[in-house]
Amino acid sequence: MPQPKSLCVYCGSSPGKHPEYAEQARAFGTEMARRGIALVYGGGKVGLMGTVADAVLAGGGKVIGVIPRQLVEREVAHKGLSELVVVDTMHQRKTRMYELSEAFVALPGGFGTMDEMFEMLTWAQLGLHRHPCAFLDVRGYYAPLRAAVDHMVAEGFVQPGQRESLWFGATISSLFDWMENYDGGNAARVIGPASIKA
């Protein structure tokens, strides 16, 4: 596939315990800006979310944040973005981020990161989209998850073709190389786009 014009990044609203998490988030944002890829993310100013957004902005790139109104009112929204989309619910947030994006990448994060990324993987499995989905594995953070996904395949709950369309890796350059060679996966359309409207 051609290089995506916009890329959705899911990651922690905390910085994590090791400086390397923020360093890699900053490096990823810098590389996105260098390649002219717009960032779509959750709109926060804190944690790795804020770090990757600031890096894209510092590199002259475009950043679109999508955030529920309640979080804006709690003063966690990033006020310096190219565009801040305010929605009413978390479900609307997920849908709007999906609509704005041509690829999905998870940096280290917690429950929210897993929830959002696995929803995109589920939608790909159902044939709702054919965009690449990838986990950038910093400090081996995603090694246990990678093993769990492989176990799902071995036990017959995930098809090998679905597993092959998901990338795990430790280097930013390898991730972008993989996306450029991504063929769109092999999921047949099972349900229609109307099913994901919030």
CSV table of C-alpha atoms in Angstrom, one decimal:
chain,number,residue,atom,x,y,z
A,1,MET,CA,0.0,0.0,0.0
A,2,PRO,CA,1.2,3.6,-0.4
A,3,GLN,CA,2.4,5.4,2.6
A,4,PRO,CA,-0.6,6.4,4.7
A,5,LYS,CA,-1.5,10.1,4.7
A,6,SER,CA,-2.8,9.8,8.3
A,7,LEU,CA,-1.9,7.5,11.1
A,8,CYS,CA,-3.7,6.8,14.3
A,9,VAL,CA,-1.5,6.3,17.4
A,10,TYR,CA,-2.8,4.7,20.6
A,11,CYS,CA,-0.6,5.1,23.6
A,12,GLY,CA,-0.5,5.8,27.3
A,13,SER,CA,-1.7,8.9,29.1
A,14,SER,CA,1.2,8.2,31.5
A,15,PRO,CA,4.9,8.3,30.5
A,16,GLY,CA,5.7,4.9,31.9
A,17,LYS,CA,8.5,4.0,34.3
A,18,HIS,CA,11.4,4.1,31.8
A,19,PRO,CA,12.7,7.1,29.8
A,20,GLU,CA,12.9,4.9,26.7
A,21,TYR,CA,9.1,4.9,26.3
A,22,ALA,CA,9.0,8.7,25.9
A,23,GLU,CA,12.2,8.7,23.8
A,24,GLN,CA,10.6,6.3,21.3
A,25,ALA,CA,7.3,8.1,21.3
A,26,ARG,CA,9.2,11.3,20.5
A,27,ALA,CA,11.3,9.6,17.8
A,28,PHE,CA,8.1,8.1,16.3
A,29,GLY,CA,6.4,11.5,16.1
A,30,THR,CA,9.5,13.0,14.6
A,31,GLU,CA,9.6,10.4,11.9
A,32,MET,CA,5.9,10.9,11.1
A,33,ALA,CA,6.4,14.6,10.6
A,34,ARG,CA,9.5,13.9,8.4
A,35,ARG,CA,7.4,11.6,6.2
A,36,GLY,CA,4.5,14.1,6.0
A,37,ILE,CA,2.1,11.8,7.8
A,38,ALA,CA,-0.7,13.4,9.9
A,39,LEU,CA,-1.1,12.2,13.5
A,40,VAL,CA,-4.6,11.2,14.7
A,41,TYR,CA,-4.7,10.5,18.4
A,42,GLY,CA,-6.8,11.0,21.6
A,43,GLY,CA,-6.2,14.7,22.0
A,44,GLY,CA,-4.4,14.6,25.4
A,45,LYS,CA,-1.5,16.7,26.5
A,46,VAL,CA,-0.2,14.2,29.1
A,47,GLY,CA,1.9,11.0,29.0
A,48,LEU,CA,3.1,9.4,25.8
A,49,MET,CA,0.1,11.0,24.1
A,50,GLY,CA,1.4,14.4,24.6
A,51,THR,CA,4.9,13.4,23.8
A,52,VAL,CA,4.1,12.0,20.4
A,53,ALA,CA,1.9,15.0,19.5
A,54,ASP,CA,4.5,17.5,20.5
A,55,ALA,CA,7.1,15.7,18.4
A,56,VAL,CA,4.9,15.8,15.3
A,57,LEU,CA,4.1,19.5,15.9
A,58,ALA,CA,7.8,20.3,16.5
A,59,GLY,CA,8.6,18.7,13.1
A,60,GLY,CA,6.1,20.8,11.3
A,61,GLY,CA,3.5,18.0,11.0
A,62,LYS,CA,-0.3,18.0,11.4
A,63,VAL,CA,-1.9,16.7,14.5
A,64,ILE,CA,-5.6,16.0,14.9
A,65,GLY,CA,-6.8,15.2,18.4
A,66,VAL,CA,-10.2,13.6,19.1
A,67,ILE,CA,-11.4,13.9,22.7
A,68,PRO,CA,-14.7,13.5,24.6
A,69,ARG,CA,-16.1,16.7,26.1
A,70,GLN,CA,-15.7,15.5,29.7
A,71,LEU,CA,-11.9,15.2,29.3
A,72,VAL,CA,-11.7,18.7,27.8
A,73,GLU,CA,-13.5,19.9,30.9
A,74,ARG,CA,-11.0,18.1,33.1
A,75,GLU,CA,-8.3,20.2,31.4
A,76,VAL,CA,-6.3,17.3,29.8
A,77,ALA,CA,-6.9,18.4,26.2
A,78,HIS,CA,-3.8,19.6,24.2
A,79,LYS,CA,-4.5,23.2,23.3
A,80,GLY,CA,-1.7,23.5,20.7
A,81,LEU,CA,-2.9,21.0,18.0
A,82,SER,CA,-3.6,21.6,14.3
A,83,GLU,CA,-7.2,20.5,15.0
A,84,LEU,CA,-9.1,19.4,18.1
A,85,VAL,CA,-12.3,17.5,17.5
A,86,VAL,CA,-14.6,17.4,20.6
A,87,VAL,CA,-17.2,14.6,20.7
A,88,ASP,CA,-19.8,13.6,23.3
A,89,THR,CA,-18.9,10.0,24.0
A,90,MET,CA,-16.0,7.5,24.0
A,91,HIS,CA,-17.7,5.5,21.3
A,92,GLN,CA,-17.9,8.6,19.1
A,93,ARG,CA,-14.2,9.2,19.7
A,94,LYS,CA,-13.2,5.8,18.5
A,95,THR,CA,-15.4,6.0,15.4
A,96,ARG,CA,-14.1,9.5,14.5
A,97,MET,CA,-10.4,8.4,15.0
A,98,TYR,CA,-11.1,5.5,12.7
A,99,GLU,CA,-12.7,7.6,10.0
A,100,LEU,CA,-9.7,10.0,10.0
A,101,SER,CA,-7.0,7.3,9.8
A,102,GLU,CA,-5.4,5.0,7.2
A,103,ALA,CA,-3.2,3.0,9.6
A,104,PHE,CA,-3.2,2.2,13.4
A,105,VAL,CA,-0.1,1.9,15.6
A,106,ALA,CA,0.0,1.1,19.4
A,107,LEU,CA,2.9,2.5,21.4
A,108,PRO,CA,3.1,1.3,25.0
A,109,GLY,CA,0.0,2.0,27.0
A,110,GLY,CA,-2.6,0.5,29.3
A,111,PHE,CA,-6.2,-0.6,29.2
A,112,GLY,CA,-7.3,2.2,26.9
A,113,THR,CA,-4.6,1.5,24.4
A,114,MET,CA,-5.5,-2.2,24.4
A,115,ASP,CA,-9.2,-1.5,24.1
A,116,GLU,CA,-8.8,0.9,21.1
A,117,MET,CA,-6.2,-1.2,19.2
A,118,PHE,CA,-8.1,-4.5,19.7
A,119,GLU,CA,-11.3,-2.8,18.4
A,120,MET,CA,-9.5,-1.9,15.2
A,121,LEU,CA,-8.2,-5.5,14.9
A,122,THR,CA,-11.7,-6.8,15.4
A,123,TRP,CA,-13.0,-4.5,12.7
A,124,ALA,CA,-10.3,-5.7,10.4
A,125,GLN,CA,-11.2,-9.3,11.2
A,126,LEU,CA,-14.8,-8.5,10.2
A,127,GLY,CA,-13.7,-6.8,7.0
A,128,LEU,CA,-14.7,-3.3,8.0
A,129,HIS,CA,-11.3,-2.0,7.0
A,130,ARG,CA,-8.1,-3.2,5.4
A,131,HIS,CA,-5.7,-0.7,7.1
A,132,PRO,CA,-2.4,-1.9,8.7
A,133,CYS,CA,-2.3,-2.5,12.5
A,134,ALA,CA,1.0,-2.6,14.4
A,135,PHE,CA,2.5,-2.7,17.8
A,136,LEU,CA,5.8,-0.9,18.3
A,137,ASP,CA,7.5,-3.0,21.0
A,138,VAL,CA,9.6,-0.7,23.2
A,139,ARG,CA,11.8,-2.5,25.8
A,140,GLY,CA,10.0,-5.8,25.1
A,141,TYR,CA,6.7,-4.3,26.4
A,142,TYR,CA,4.6,-6.1,23.9
A,143,ALA,CA,6.5,-9.5,24.0
A,144,PRO,CA,3.9,-11.1,26.3
A,145,LEU,CA,1.0,-9.8,24.2
A,146,ARG,CA,2.7,-11.2,21.0
A,147,ALA,CA,3.0,-14.6,22.7
A,148,ALA,CA,-0.6,-14.4,23.7
A,149,VAL,CA,-1.7,-13.7,20.2
A,150,ASP,CA,0.4,-16.6,18.9
A,151,HIS,CA,-1.3,-18.8,21.5
A,152,MET,CA,-4.7,-17.7,20.2
A,153,VAL,CA,-3.7,-18.9,16.8
A,154,ALA,CA,-2.3,-22.2,18.1
A,155,GLU,CA,-5.5,-22.8,20.0
A,156,GLY,CA,-7.7,-22.1,16.9
A,157,PHE,CA,-9.3,-18.8,18.0
A,158,VAL,CA,-7.4,-16.5,15.6
A,159,GLN,CA,-6.8,-17.5,12.0
A,160,PRO,CA,-3.2,-17.6,10.7
A,161,GLY,CA,-4.0,-15.0,8.0
A,162,GLN,CA,-5.4,-12.6,10.6
A,163,ARG,CA,-2.2,-13.0,12.6
A,164,GLU,CA,0.0,-12.4,9.6
A,165,SER,CA,-1.8,-9.0,9.0
A,166,LEU,CA,-0.7,-7.8,12.4
A,167,TRP,CA,2.9,-6.5,13.0
A,168,PHE,CA,5.0,-6.6,16.1
A,169,GLY,CA,8.5,-5.1,16.0
A,170,ALA,CA,11.0,-2.9,17.9
A,171,THR,CA,12.3,-0.4,15.3
A,172,ILE,CA,10.5,2.5,13.7
A,173,SER,CA,12.1,2.1,10.3
A,174,SER,CA,11.0,-1.6,10.2
A,175,LEU,CA,7.4,-0.6,11.0
A,176,PHE,CA,7.2,1.9,8.1
A,177,ASP,CA,8.9,-0.6,5.8
A,178,TRP,CA,6.2,-3.1,6.7
A,179,MET,CA,3.4,-0.6,6.1
A,180,GLU,CA,4.7,0.2,2.7
A,181,ASN,CA,4.6,-3.5,1.8
A,182,TYR,CA,1.3,-4.2,3.5
A,183,ASP,CA,-1.2,-5.9,1.1
A,184,GLY,CA,-4.4,-5.1,3.0
A,185,GLY,CA,-4.9,-8.4,4.7
A,186,ASN,CA,-7.3,-11.1,3.7
A,187,ALA,CA,-10.5,-10.6,5.8
A,188,ALA,CA,-13.8,-10.8,3.9
A,189,ARG,CA,-16.4,-8.2,4.6
A,190,VAL,CA,-18.8,-9.7,7.2
A,191,ILE,CA,-20.8,-6.7,8.3
A,192,GLY,CA,-21.4,-3.3,6.9
A,193,PRO,CA,-20.0,0.1,7.8
A,194,ALA,CA,-23.3,1.2,9.4
A,195,SER,CA,-22.6,-1.1,12.3
A,196,ILE,CA,-19.8,1.1,13.7
A,197,LYS,CA,-21.7,4.4,13.8
A,198,ALA,CA,-21.8,5.7,17.3
